[in-house]
Short mmCIF file of C-alpha atoms and ligand atoms in Angstrom, two decimals:
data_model
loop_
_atom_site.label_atom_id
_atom_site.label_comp_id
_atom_site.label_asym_id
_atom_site.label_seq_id
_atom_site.Cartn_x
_atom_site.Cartn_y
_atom_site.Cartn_z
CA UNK A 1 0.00 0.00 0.00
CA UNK A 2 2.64 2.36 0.95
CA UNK A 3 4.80 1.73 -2.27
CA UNK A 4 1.01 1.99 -4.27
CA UNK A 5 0.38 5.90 -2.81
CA UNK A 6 3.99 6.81 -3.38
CA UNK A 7 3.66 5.66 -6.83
CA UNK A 8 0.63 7.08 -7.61
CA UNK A 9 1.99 10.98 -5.73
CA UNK A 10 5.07 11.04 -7.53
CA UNK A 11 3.34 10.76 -11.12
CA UNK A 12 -0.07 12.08 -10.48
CA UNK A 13 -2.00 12.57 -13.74
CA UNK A 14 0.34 10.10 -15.53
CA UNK A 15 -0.60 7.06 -13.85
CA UNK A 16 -3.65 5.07 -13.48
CA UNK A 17 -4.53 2.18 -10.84
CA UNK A 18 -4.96 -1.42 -12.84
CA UNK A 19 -7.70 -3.74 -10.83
CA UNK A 20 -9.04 -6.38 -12.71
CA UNK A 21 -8.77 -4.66 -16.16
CA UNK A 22 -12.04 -5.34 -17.21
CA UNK A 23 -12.86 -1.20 -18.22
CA UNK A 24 -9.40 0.17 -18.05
CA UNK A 25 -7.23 -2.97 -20.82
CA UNK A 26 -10.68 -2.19 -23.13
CA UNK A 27 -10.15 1.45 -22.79
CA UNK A 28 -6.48 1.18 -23.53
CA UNK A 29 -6.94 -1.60 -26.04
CA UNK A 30 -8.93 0.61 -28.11
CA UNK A 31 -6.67 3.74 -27.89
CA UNK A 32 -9.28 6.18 -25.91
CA UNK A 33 -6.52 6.60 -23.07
CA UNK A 34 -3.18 6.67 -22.19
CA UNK A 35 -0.76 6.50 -19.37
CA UNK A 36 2.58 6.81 -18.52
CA UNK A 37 2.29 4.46 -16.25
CA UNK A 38 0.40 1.39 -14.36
CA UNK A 39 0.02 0.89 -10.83
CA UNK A 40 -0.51 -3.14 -10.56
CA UNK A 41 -3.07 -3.71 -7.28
CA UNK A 42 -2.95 -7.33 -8.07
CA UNK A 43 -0.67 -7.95 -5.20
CA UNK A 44 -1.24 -5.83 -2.77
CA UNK A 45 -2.63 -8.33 -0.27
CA UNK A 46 -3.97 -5.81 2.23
CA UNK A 47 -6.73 -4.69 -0.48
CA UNK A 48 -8.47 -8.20 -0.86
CA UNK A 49 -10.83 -9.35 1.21
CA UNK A 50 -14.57 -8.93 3.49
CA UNK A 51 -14.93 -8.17 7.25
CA UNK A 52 -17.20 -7.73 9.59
CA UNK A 53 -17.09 -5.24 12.44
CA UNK A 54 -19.65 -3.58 14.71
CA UNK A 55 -22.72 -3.97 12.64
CA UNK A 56 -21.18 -3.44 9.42
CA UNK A 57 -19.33 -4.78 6.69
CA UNK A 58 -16.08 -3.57 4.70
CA UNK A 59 -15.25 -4.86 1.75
CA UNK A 60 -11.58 -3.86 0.54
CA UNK A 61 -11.29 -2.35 -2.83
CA UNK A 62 -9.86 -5.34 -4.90
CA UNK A 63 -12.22 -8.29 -3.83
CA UNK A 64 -13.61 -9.44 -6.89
CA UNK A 65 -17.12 -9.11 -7.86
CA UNK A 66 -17.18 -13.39 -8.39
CA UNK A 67 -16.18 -12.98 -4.32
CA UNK A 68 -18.69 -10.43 -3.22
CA UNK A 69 -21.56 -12.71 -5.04
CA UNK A 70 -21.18 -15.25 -2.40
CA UNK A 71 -20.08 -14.22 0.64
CA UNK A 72 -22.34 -15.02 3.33
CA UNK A 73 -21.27 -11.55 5.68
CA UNK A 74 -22.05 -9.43 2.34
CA UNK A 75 -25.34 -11.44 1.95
CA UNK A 76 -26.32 -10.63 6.18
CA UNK A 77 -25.17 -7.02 5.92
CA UNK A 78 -25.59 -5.56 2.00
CA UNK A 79 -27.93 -7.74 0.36
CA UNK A 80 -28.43 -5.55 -1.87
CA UNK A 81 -24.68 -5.98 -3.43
CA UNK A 82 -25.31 -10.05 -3.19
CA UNK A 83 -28.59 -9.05 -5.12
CA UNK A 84 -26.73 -6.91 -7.37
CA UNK A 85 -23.67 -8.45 -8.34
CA UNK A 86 -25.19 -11.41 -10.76
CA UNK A 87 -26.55 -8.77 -12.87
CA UNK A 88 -22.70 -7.38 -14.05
CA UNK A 89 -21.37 -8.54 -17.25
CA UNK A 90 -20.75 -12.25 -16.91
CA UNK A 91 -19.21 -14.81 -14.59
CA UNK A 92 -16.15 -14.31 -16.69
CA UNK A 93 -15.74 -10.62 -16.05
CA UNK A 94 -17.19 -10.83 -12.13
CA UNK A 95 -13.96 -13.60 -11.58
CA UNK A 96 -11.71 -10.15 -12.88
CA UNK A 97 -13.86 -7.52 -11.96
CA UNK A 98 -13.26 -5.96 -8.51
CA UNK A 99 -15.74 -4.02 -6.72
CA UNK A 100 -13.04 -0.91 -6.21
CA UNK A 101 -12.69 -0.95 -9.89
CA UNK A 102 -16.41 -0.82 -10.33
CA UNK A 103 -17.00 2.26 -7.94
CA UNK A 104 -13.96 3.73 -8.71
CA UNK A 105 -14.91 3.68 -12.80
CA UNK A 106 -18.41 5.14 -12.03
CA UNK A 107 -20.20 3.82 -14.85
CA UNK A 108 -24.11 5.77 -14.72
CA UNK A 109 -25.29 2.11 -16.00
CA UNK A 110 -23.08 0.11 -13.61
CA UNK A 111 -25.10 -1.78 -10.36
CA UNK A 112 -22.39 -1.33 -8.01
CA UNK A 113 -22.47 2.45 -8.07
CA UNK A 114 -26.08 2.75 -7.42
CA UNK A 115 -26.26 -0.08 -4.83
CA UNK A 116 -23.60 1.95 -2.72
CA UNK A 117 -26.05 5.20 -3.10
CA UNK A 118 -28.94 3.12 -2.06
CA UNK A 119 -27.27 1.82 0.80
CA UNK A 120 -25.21 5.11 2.34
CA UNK A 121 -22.00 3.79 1.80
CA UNK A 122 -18.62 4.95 2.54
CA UNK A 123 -15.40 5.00 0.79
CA UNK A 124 -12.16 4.65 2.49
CA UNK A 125 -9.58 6.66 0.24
CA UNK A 126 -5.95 6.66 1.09
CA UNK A 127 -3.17 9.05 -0.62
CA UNK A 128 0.87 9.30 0.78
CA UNK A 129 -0.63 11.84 2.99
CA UNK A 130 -3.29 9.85 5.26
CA UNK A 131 -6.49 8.51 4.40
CA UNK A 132 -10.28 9.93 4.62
CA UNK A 133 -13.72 8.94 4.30
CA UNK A 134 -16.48 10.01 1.54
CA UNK A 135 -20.19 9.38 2.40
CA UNK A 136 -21.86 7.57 -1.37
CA UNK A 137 -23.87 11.16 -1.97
CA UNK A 138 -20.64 13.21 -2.30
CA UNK A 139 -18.39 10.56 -4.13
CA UNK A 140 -20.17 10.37 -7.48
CA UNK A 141 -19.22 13.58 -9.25
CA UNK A 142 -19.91 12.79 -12.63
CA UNK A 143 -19.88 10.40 -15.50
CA UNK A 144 -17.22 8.53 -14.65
CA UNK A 145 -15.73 11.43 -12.26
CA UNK A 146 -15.04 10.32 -8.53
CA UNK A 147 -14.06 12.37 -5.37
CA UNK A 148 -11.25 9.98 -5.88
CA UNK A 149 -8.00 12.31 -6.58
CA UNK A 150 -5.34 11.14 -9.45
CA UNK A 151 -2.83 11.17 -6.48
CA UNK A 152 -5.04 8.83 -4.35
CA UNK A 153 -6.75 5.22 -4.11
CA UNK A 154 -10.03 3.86 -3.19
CA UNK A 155 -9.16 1.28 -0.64
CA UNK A 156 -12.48 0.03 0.65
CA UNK A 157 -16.36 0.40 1.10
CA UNK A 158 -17.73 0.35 4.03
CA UNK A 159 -21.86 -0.41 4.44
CA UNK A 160 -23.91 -1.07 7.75
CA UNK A 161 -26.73 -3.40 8.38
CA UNK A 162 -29.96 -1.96 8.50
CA UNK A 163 -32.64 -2.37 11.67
CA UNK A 164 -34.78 -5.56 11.11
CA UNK A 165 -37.37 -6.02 9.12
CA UNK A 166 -36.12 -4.99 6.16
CA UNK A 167 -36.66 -6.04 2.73
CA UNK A 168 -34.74 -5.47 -0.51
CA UNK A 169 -34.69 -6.27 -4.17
CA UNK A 170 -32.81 -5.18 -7.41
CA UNK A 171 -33.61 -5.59 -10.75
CA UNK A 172 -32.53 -4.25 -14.07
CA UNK A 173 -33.38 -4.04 -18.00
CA UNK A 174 -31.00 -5.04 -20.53
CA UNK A 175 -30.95 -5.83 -24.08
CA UNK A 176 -29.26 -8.89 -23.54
CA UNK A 177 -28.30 -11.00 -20.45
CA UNK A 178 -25.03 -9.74 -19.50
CA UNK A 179 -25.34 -6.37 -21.04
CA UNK A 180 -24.99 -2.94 -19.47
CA UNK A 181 -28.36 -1.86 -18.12
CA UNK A 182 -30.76 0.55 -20.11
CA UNK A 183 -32.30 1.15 -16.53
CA UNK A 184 -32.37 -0.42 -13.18
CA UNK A 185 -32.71 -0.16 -9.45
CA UNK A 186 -32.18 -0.87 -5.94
CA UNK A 187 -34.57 -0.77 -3.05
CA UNK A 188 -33.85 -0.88 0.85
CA UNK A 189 -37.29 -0.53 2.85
CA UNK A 190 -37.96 -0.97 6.69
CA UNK A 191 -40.42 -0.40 9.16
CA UNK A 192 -40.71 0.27 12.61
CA UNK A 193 -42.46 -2.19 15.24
CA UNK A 194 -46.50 -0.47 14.22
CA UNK A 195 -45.38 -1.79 10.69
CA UNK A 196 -44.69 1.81 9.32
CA UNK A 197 -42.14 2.53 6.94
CA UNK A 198 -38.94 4.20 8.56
CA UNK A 199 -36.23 4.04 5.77
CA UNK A 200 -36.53 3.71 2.06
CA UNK A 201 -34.03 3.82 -0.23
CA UNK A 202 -34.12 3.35 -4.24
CA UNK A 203 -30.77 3.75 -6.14
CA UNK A 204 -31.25 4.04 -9.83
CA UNK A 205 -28.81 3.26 -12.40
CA UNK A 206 -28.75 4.25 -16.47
CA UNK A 207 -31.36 7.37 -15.92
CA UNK A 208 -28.56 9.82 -15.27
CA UNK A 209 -25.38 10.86 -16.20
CA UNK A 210 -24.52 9.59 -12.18
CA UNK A 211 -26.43 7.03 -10.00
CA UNK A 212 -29.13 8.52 -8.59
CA UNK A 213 -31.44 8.58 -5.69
CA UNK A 214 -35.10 8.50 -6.54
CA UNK A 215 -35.80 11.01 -3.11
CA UNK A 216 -39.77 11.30 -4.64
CA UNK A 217 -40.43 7.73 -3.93
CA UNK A 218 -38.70 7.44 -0.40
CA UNK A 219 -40.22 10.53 0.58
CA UNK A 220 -43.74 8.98 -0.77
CA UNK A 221 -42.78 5.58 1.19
CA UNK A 222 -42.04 7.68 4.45
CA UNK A 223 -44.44 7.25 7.54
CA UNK A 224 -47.05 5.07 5.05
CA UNK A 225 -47.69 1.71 6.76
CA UNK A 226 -45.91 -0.95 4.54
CA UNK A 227 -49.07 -3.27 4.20
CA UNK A 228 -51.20 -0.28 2.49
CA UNK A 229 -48.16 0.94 0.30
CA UNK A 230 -48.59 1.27 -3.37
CA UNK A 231 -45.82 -0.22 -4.63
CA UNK A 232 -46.35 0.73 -8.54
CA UNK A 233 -48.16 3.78 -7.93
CA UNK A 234 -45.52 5.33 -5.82
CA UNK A 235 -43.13 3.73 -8.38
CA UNK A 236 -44.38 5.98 -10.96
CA UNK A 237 -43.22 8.92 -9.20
CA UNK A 238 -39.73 7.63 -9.95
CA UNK A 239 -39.81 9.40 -13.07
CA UNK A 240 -39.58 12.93 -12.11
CA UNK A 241 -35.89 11.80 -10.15
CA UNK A 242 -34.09 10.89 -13.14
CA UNK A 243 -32.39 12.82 -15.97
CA UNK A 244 -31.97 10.23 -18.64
CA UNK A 245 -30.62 10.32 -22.05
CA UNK A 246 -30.94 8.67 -25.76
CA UNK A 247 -28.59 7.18 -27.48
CA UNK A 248 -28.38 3.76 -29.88
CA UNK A 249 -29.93 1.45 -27.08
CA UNK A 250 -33.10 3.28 -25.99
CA UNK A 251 -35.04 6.63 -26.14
CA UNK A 252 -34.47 8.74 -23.14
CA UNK A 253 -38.42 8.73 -23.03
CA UNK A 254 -38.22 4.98 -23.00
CA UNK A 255 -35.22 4.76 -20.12
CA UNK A 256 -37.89 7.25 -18.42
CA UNK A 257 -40.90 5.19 -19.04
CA UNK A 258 -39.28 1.57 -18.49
CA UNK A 259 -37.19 2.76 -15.04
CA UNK A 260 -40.34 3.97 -13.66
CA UNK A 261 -42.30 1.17 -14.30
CA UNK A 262 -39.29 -1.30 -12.96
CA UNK A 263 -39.23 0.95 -9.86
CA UNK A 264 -42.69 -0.40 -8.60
CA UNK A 265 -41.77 -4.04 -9.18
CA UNK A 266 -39.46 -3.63 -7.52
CA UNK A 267 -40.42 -2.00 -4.40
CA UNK A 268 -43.72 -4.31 -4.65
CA UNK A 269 -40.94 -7.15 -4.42
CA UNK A 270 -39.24 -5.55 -1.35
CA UNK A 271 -41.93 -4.63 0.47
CA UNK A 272 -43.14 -8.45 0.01
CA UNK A 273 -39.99 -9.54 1.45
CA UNK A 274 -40.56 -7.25 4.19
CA UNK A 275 -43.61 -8.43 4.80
CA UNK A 276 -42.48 -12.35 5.48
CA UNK A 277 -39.67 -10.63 7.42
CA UNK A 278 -42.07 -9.27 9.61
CA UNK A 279 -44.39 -12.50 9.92
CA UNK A 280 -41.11 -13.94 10.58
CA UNK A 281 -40.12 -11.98 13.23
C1 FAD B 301 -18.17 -7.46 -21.73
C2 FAD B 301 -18.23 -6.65 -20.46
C3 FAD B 301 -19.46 -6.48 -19.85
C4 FAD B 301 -19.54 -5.74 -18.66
N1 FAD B 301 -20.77 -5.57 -18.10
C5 FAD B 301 -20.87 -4.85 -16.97
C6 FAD B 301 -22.14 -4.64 -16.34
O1 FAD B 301 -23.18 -5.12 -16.79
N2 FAD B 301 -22.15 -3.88 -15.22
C7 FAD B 301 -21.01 -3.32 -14.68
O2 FAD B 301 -21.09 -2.64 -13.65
N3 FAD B 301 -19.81 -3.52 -15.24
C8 FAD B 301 -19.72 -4.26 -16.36
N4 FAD B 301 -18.49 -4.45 -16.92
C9 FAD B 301 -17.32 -3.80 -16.30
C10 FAD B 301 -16.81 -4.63 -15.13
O3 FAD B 301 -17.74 -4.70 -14.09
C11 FAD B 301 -15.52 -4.04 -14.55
O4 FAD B 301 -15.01 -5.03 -13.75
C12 FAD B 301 -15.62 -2.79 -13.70
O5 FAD B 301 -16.28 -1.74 -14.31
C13 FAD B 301 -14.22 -2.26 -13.40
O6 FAD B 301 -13.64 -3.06 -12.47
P1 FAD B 301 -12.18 -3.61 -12.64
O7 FAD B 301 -11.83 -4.16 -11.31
O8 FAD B 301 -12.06 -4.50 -13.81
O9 FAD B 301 -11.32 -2.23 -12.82
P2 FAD B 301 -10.29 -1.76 -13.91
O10 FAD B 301 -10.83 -1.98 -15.28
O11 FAD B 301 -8.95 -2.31 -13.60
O12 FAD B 301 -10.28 -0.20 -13.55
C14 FAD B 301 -11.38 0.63 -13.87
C15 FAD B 301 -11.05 2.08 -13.50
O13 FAD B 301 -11.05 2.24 -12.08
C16 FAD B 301 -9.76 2.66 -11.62
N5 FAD B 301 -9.51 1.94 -10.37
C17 FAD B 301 -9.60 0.60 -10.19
N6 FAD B 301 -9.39 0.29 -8.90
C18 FAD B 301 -9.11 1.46 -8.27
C19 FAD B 301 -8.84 1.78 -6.92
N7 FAD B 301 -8.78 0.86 -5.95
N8 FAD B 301 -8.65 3.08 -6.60
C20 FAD B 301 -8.73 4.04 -7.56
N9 FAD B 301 -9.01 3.81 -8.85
C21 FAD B 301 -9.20 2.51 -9.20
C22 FAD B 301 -8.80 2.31 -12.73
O14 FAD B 301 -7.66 3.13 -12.69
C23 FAD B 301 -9.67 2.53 -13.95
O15 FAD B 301 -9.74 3.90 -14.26
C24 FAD B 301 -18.36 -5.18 -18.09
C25 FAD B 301 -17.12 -5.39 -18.68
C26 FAD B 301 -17.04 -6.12 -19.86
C27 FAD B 301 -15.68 -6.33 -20.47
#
């Protein structure tokens, strides 16, 4: 780690982090950057790896995506990433693919990005001269802009359980399995012990030019008790909270239209899981 931030201060703009090389070798392969130089993570043991401490779970920057799919603290603590994960690229590229590299790259359309909204997380960042934290709603800048400085390195995530019951679901649309989402989302919802809803959270991904939070429909979901929610009503609202665009995959009206409607599935799947939490409980 040391030798990685030393590295990385002494040539600044000129070098670039390599984690599993599944954005940054295409990007190079096909000429659309450059750089001096390479920073291999590959061996840098101390950024592998899940643990679990004091109610929440941090997940170092280069634990592959293949890694986060199945580990059983992730599931307990984030299931939203455990939900997420099997919807990026394919097994092939989740066995390269770290979850650093995935945050760090900021894709709009990528599920890791709007998972961490969703959930509040943090990321640990560490530079020669100490490290800091950045709560999810300041680290997204824009597309594919971090608060993560040239000079420094994302070195973990960091996401706490949420108060029981609780349910969650994520979905997405795609053109094909495996392909980059045209829209999709991520929905944390609990209640308190009368059954009304205390927290919601929806992350959205491929509706913006960043992940985004759809604040209409948690603010809808807010103090309603979760057994007379409208799941695709209140989904609808969804709409007015993202700032799509067109392009050769879809219509920005159809991102709009699509997203929205996804939005209520999925919070009518959450809230159902919430509901046999509950029962459960
Ligand atoms: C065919 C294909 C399909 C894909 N489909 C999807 C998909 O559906 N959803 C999805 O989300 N992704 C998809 N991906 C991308 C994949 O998830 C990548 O793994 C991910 O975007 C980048 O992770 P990586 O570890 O490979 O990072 P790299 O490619 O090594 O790096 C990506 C960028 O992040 C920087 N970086 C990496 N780690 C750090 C760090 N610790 N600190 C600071 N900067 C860092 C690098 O310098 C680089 O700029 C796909 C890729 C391919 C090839």
């Amino acid at each position: 780690m040391a030798d990685v931030v030393s590295l990385l201060a002494e040539h600044g703009d000129d070098a670039k982090p390599l984690a599993g090389g599944q954005s940054l070798v295409p990007l190079l392969a096909m000429r659309l950057t450059r750089f001096e130089h390479i920073v291999d993570l590959n061996r840098v043991d101390e950024l592998f790896g899940v643990t679990a401490d004091n109610g929440s779970v941090r997940i170092a920057a280069m634990t592959r995506q293949a890694a986060v799919e199945t580990d059983a603290t992730v599931a307990q603590r984030a299931p939203l990433l455990h939900l997420a994960t099997p919807h990026i690229g394919h097994f092939q590229i989740r066995n390269r693919g770290t979850i650093g590299g995935s945050v760090a790259h900021a894709d709009p359309a990528s599920e890791y990005p709007a998972v961490m909204l969703a959930l509040d997380g943090t990321a640990e960042i560490a530079s020669a001269s100490g490290t800091r934290e950045v709560p999810a709603a300041e680290f997204f800048e824009s597309t594919f802009m971090t608060a993560v400085a040239p000079d420094e390195l994302l070195v973990a995530l960091r996401f706490s359980a949420w108060d029981q019951p609780a349910g969650f679901a994520f979905d997405e649309i795609a053109r094909r399995s495996g392909d980059f989402a045209l829209a999709g989302a991520a929905v944390g919802i609990s209640t308190d012990a009368a059954g009304r809803i205390n927290r919601a959270a929806v992350g959205m991904l491929g509706v913006g030019p960043i992940p985004l939070r759809a604040s209409s429909v948690e603010a809808a979901l807010i103090g309603l008790a979760a057994a007379d929610a409208d799941p695709h009503e209140i989904g609808r609202l969804a709409a007015d909270d993202m700032d799509p665009i067109g392009d050769v995959h879809a219509s920005a009206d159809y991102r709009r239209r699509a997203g929205s409607t996804l939005v209520g599935r999925i919070l009518a799947s959450a809230l159902a899981q919430l509901t046999q939490e509950a029962g459960n409980g």
